[in-house]
XYZ file of C-alpha atoms in Angstrom:
332
model
C -10.417 82.407 36.897
C -12.746 79.891 35.027
C -11.740 76.518 34.705
C -11.584 76.711 30.901
C -9.603 79.993 30.798
C -6.985 78.232 32.918
C -7.049 75.491 30.965
C -6.232 77.258 27.668
C -3.622 79.434 29.625
C -1.988 76.148 30.507
C -2.080 74.921 27.061
C -0.503 77.825 25.942
C 2.279 77.732 28.387
C 3.120 74.036 27.241
C 2.777 75.254 23.677
C 5.094 78.326 23.658
C 6.897 77.743 26.681
C 10.005 75.845 25.451
C 10.502 78.287 22.499
C 10.506 81.570 24.661
C 12.865 79.695 26.895
C 15.109 78.772 24.084
C 14.749 82.325 22.751
C 15.603 83.883 26.261
C 18.636 81.815 26.703
C 20.255 82.892 23.213
C 19.489 86.354 23.984
C 21.443 85.938 27.334
C 24.466 85.007 26.048
C 24.064 87.459 22.939
C 24.151 90.479 25.423
C 27.843 91.308 25.311
C 29.510 92.005 22.041
C 32.688 90.114 22.460
C 30.747 86.717 23.290
C 28.000 87.485 20.617
C 30.431 87.526 17.637
C 31.755 83.941 18.646
C 28.343 82.665 19.852
C 26.189 83.333 17.065
C 28.480 82.044 14.284
C 27.642 79.150 11.945
C 30.618 77.087 13.356
C 29.264 77.464 16.862
C 25.678 76.642 16.081
C 26.815 73.443 14.369
C 28.804 72.471 17.695
C 25.643 73.350 19.542
C 23.531 70.861 17.659
C 26.631 68.360 17.835
C 26.511 68.359 21.628
C 22.517 68.230 21.809
C 22.216 64.876 19.970
C 23.207 62.883 23.027
C 20.487 64.351 25.398
C 18.114 64.816 22.582
C 18.177 60.933 21.498
C 17.831 59.991 25.240
C 14.823 62.384 25.507
C 12.787 60.809 22.797
C 12.408 57.648 24.963
C 12.545 59.548 28.306
C 9.488 61.821 26.745
C 7.481 58.360 26.737
C 8.494 57.187 29.994
C 7.415 60.539 31.895
C 4.306 60.667 29.726
C 3.240 57.342 31.041
C 4.157 58.486 34.651
C 7.481 56.767 34.901
C 10.951 57.886 35.089
C 14.455 56.416 33.988
C 17.804 57.105 35.910
C 19.868 54.737 34.185
C 20.121 56.256 31.091
C 23.347 57.880 31.636
C 25.017 54.450 32.638
C 23.491 52.592 29.655
C 25.002 55.136 27.187
C 28.553 54.567 28.895
C 27.689 50.741 28.740
C 26.705 50.713 25.066
C 29.691 52.732 23.991
C 32.129 50.331 25.710
C 30.463 47.365 24.234
C 30.684 48.981 20.622
C 34.288 49.899 21.130
C 35.054 46.345 22.307
C 33.293 45.020 19.256
C 35.543 46.982 17.121
C 38.705 46.242 19.212
C 38.126 42.779 17.714
C 39.306 43.631 14.345
C 42.865 44.649 15.892
C 43.242 41.332 17.473
C 45.194 38.221 16.212
C 43.186 36.657 14.598
C 40.885 39.379 13.733
C 37.290 39.156 14.188
C 35.732 40.859 11.421
C 32.394 42.550 12.293
C 30.884 45.298 9.969
C 30.216 48.601 11.385
C 26.411 48.084 10.469
C 26.371 45.060 12.922
C 28.417 46.438 15.521
C 25.573 49.463 15.511
C 22.797 46.929 15.392
C 24.360 45.319 18.700
C 24.834 48.502 20.344
C 21.388 49.445 20.128
C 20.071 45.974 20.951
C 22.291 46.504 24.235
C 20.353 49.452 25.002
C 16.788 47.717 23.928
C 17.577 44.811 26.270
C 18.394 46.826 29.300
C 15.127 49.001 28.543
C 13.251 45.513 28.190
C 14.458 44.401 31.574
C 13.645 47.897 33.436
C 10.173 47.744 31.480
C 9.670 43.887 32.449
C 10.674 44.461 36.546
C 8.514 47.595 36.485
C 5.378 46.108 34.721
C 5.755 42.628 35.591
C 6.512 43.037 39.340
C 4.680 46.414 39.817
C 7.992 47.582 41.039
C 8.917 51.590 41.360
C 10.428 52.895 38.444
C 12.659 55.275 40.421
C 14.036 52.102 42.361
C 14.160 49.653 39.368
C 16.157 52.275 37.030
C 18.490 53.487 40.229
C 19.341 49.802 40.726
C 19.843 49.417 37.025
C 22.156 52.725 36.878
C 24.590 51.031 39.061
C 24.569 47.849 37.276
C 24.913 49.118 33.860
C 28.047 51.368 35.142
C 29.697 48.682 36.916
C 29.300 46.623 33.955
C 30.866 49.046 31.707
C 33.699 49.591 33.933
C 34.178 45.532 34.026
C 34.099 45.173 30.463
C 36.615 48.204 29.886
C 39.030 46.991 32.912
C 38.175 50.335 34.425
C 39.992 52.485 31.498
C 38.953 53.955 27.948
C 38.471 51.235 25.162
C 40.524 52.343 22.238
C 39.777 50.764 18.595
C 40.687 52.025 15.009
C 39.841 55.559 14.557
C 39.522 54.786 10.784
C 36.217 53.163 11.405
C 33.233 54.498 9.682
C 31.132 54.679 12.970
C 33.230 57.666 13.683
C 31.859 59.625 10.790
C 28.519 59.705 12.301
C 29.613 62.817 14.519
C 32.390 64.078 12.327
C 32.593 67.997 12.108
C 33.125 68.680 8.397
C 33.868 72.318 7.650
C 33.686 73.370 10.946
C 33.346 77.085 10.533
C 30.004 76.900 8.660
C 26.710 75.396 9.794
C 26.343 72.990 6.957
C 27.045 70.288 6.402
C 25.680 68.972 9.586
C 27.045 65.450 11.102
C 24.866 62.296 10.102
C 24.224 61.850 13.880
C 22.118 65.148 13.930
C 19.927 64.095 11.087
C 19.642 60.700 12.442
C 18.453 62.192 15.773
C 16.187 64.772 13.788
C 14.304 62.035 11.801
C 13.797 59.838 14.766
C 11.916 62.869 16.423
C 9.907 63.413 13.493
C 9.107 59.572 13.659
C 8.438 59.811 17.448
C 6.278 63.038 17.054
C 4.049 61.288 14.651
C 3.831 58.144 16.840
C 2.947 59.957 20.006
C 0.265 62.052 18.469
C -1.205 59.890 15.574
C -1.015 56.231 16.912
C -3.117 53.924 19.125
C 0.304 53.138 20.912
C 0.878 56.977 21.460
C -2.675 57.399 22.967
C -2.173 54.683 25.204
C 0.969 55.885 26.587
C -0.956 59.448 27.414
C -3.850 57.468 28.898
C -1.612 55.579 31.210
C 0.235 58.945 32.629
C -3.207 60.513 33.248
C -4.824 57.709 35.080
C -3.427 53.984 34.912
C -6.467 52.565 36.577
C -8.883 54.169 33.920
C -6.676 52.914 31.327
C -6.827 49.266 32.570
C -10.743 49.733 32.510
C -10.560 50.866 29.042
C -8.941 47.636 27.807
C -5.479 48.724 27.265
C -2.978 46.025 28.134
C -0.955 48.318 30.531
C 1.822 46.009 31.339
C 2.837 45.431 27.952
C 2.241 48.906 26.865
C 5.114 49.703 29.815
C 7.307 47.063 28.662
C 6.993 48.491 25.028
C 7.965 51.931 26.377
C 10.717 51.115 28.239
C 12.212 49.002 25.509
C 11.666 51.482 22.673
C 13.168 54.168 25.087
C 16.496 51.857 25.518
C 16.771 51.636 21.557
C 17.062 55.508 21.818
C 19.494 55.232 24.422
C 21.729 52.846 22.256
C 21.791 55.384 19.548
C 22.796 57.743 22.039
C 25.928 55.364 22.921
C 26.508 54.924 19.428
C 26.866 58.629 19.144
C 28.711 59.143 22.004
C 31.354 56.510 20.988
C 31.475 58.259 17.517
C 31.932 61.750 19.214
C 34.843 60.527 21.639
C 36.397 57.901 19.166
C 36.738 55.669 22.314
C 34.552 53.576 24.976
C 34.697 55.303 28.051
C 32.887 53.723 31.006
C 33.220 57.229 32.810
C 31.105 59.223 30.363
C 27.287 60.616 30.497
C 27.564 60.930 34.370
C 24.571 62.881 35.456
C 23.140 62.527 31.693
C 19.879 61.467 33.155
C 19.416 64.762 34.786
C 19.820 66.727 31.792
C 17.522 64.444 30.093
C 14.845 64.718 32.435
C 15.382 68.520 32.729
C 14.968 68.565 28.930
C 11.825 66.579 28.886
C 10.084 68.888 31.848
C 11.486 72.162 30.231
C 9.890 70.946 26.890
C 6.451 70.840 28.328
C 6.197 67.242 30.265
C 4.736 66.710 33.538
C 6.248 64.498 36.008
C 2.906 63.648 37.045
C 2.168 62.136 33.737
C -0.288 62.574 31.036
C 1.217 65.450 29.269
C 4.362 66.176 26.925
C 5.594 66.560 23.489
C 8.504 65.372 21.178
C 8.818 68.661 19.737
C 9.058 70.494 23.364
C 11.595 67.814 24.652
C 13.760 68.556 21.211
C 13.631 72.208 22.225
C 14.566 71.555 25.831
C 17.552 69.543 24.907
C 18.736 72.445 22.781
C 18.135 74.915 25.758
C 20.569 72.372 27.872
C 23.149 72.658 25.078
C 22.788 76.382 24.568
C 23.269 76.664 28.263
C 26.478 74.888 28.518
C 27.869 76.323 25.399
C 27.000 79.868 26.362
C 28.647 79.239 29.649
C 31.896 78.261 28.120
C 31.624 81.042 25.701
C 31.459 83.578 28.680
C 34.061 81.777 30.287
C 32.316 80.717 33.298
C 34.250 77.668 35.299
C 32.604 74.206 35.156
C 31.590 74.453 38.827
C 29.552 77.524 37.841
C 27.914 75.465 34.921
C 26.987 72.829 37.318
C 25.284 75.279 39.543
C 23.364 77.062 36.628
C 22.140 73.417 35.225
C 20.963 72.535 38.921
C 19.134 75.910 38.913
C 17.635 74.997 35.680
C 16.520 71.577 37.065
C 14.746 73.263 39.939
C 12.911 75.623 37.753
C 11.760 72.928 35.402
C 10.051 71.075 38.210
C 8.641 74.832 39.320
C 7.343 75.293 35.969
C 5.845 72.068 35.984
C 3.911 72.792 39.106
C 2.708 76.053 37.755
C 1.357 74.166 34.449
C -0.555 71.798 36.432
C -2.246 74.735 38.572
C -3.369 76.739 35.325
C -4.555 73.491 33.944
C -6.823 72.601 36.977
């Protein structure tokens, strides 16, 4: 097959593959009439969108990281840490004497914690030229341990009337609209990041680093600084995910989001990103995150056990890597 034809085929797979995958998963859970009547309702679709936002927010940053040729295994632990930090800050208002912190300030501090951890990851990876896998694996343990320490190994409760809980509130649960504010926040961030990745110098630099880092250096791209920015911005999105996680549960739980990084990586790869770097789209990653949410929701609708769901997600991750390899072969 001529190289141009293979390249076009690879581009076609990247473009329509995630959408076809989403349609296939929806069709799979719509086969049984008794499941279809509950699965395709507005209320259930609202639940799916609400369940998607945590993975989707993290996937915005993970897309940049994977496109640049990196990886981040710490996102689940950082989500747990930021949610505990937020719950502890809100808890201060119930102490004597109370410490008054506005919800906006608490949200900014939570996002700041995520950004700080992303900055540390990026500085270690770019400054000391350490492997992203090793750095973020270590940070995974550090963040999870810190979350458990801050929470005293238990869920941190705070005032349930906090306005931050409204971010993920399900009003009119039996209809699709209105969607929770958290869903619109993630959609807005996705639109911004799609524009950044495709229409800014920074976005082009991210793709250039992932395609060939040595060549990017020769072209004058400040690779270390760009990597630090990539991981810091990703930390911001993980901080937002932690905020939405806290809002959804109405507690700060240091044990949440275990294995979240696998769902995020799978969503990004299913969406068309290459683990070798240099390829990926924000839209594809969002579709990939939606596929993961549909899989979990549909499995619950079918009455499958948690263990069966874990097996399915594991198979999807393996298939995602296989699809990535297939795309690479078609494009070369």
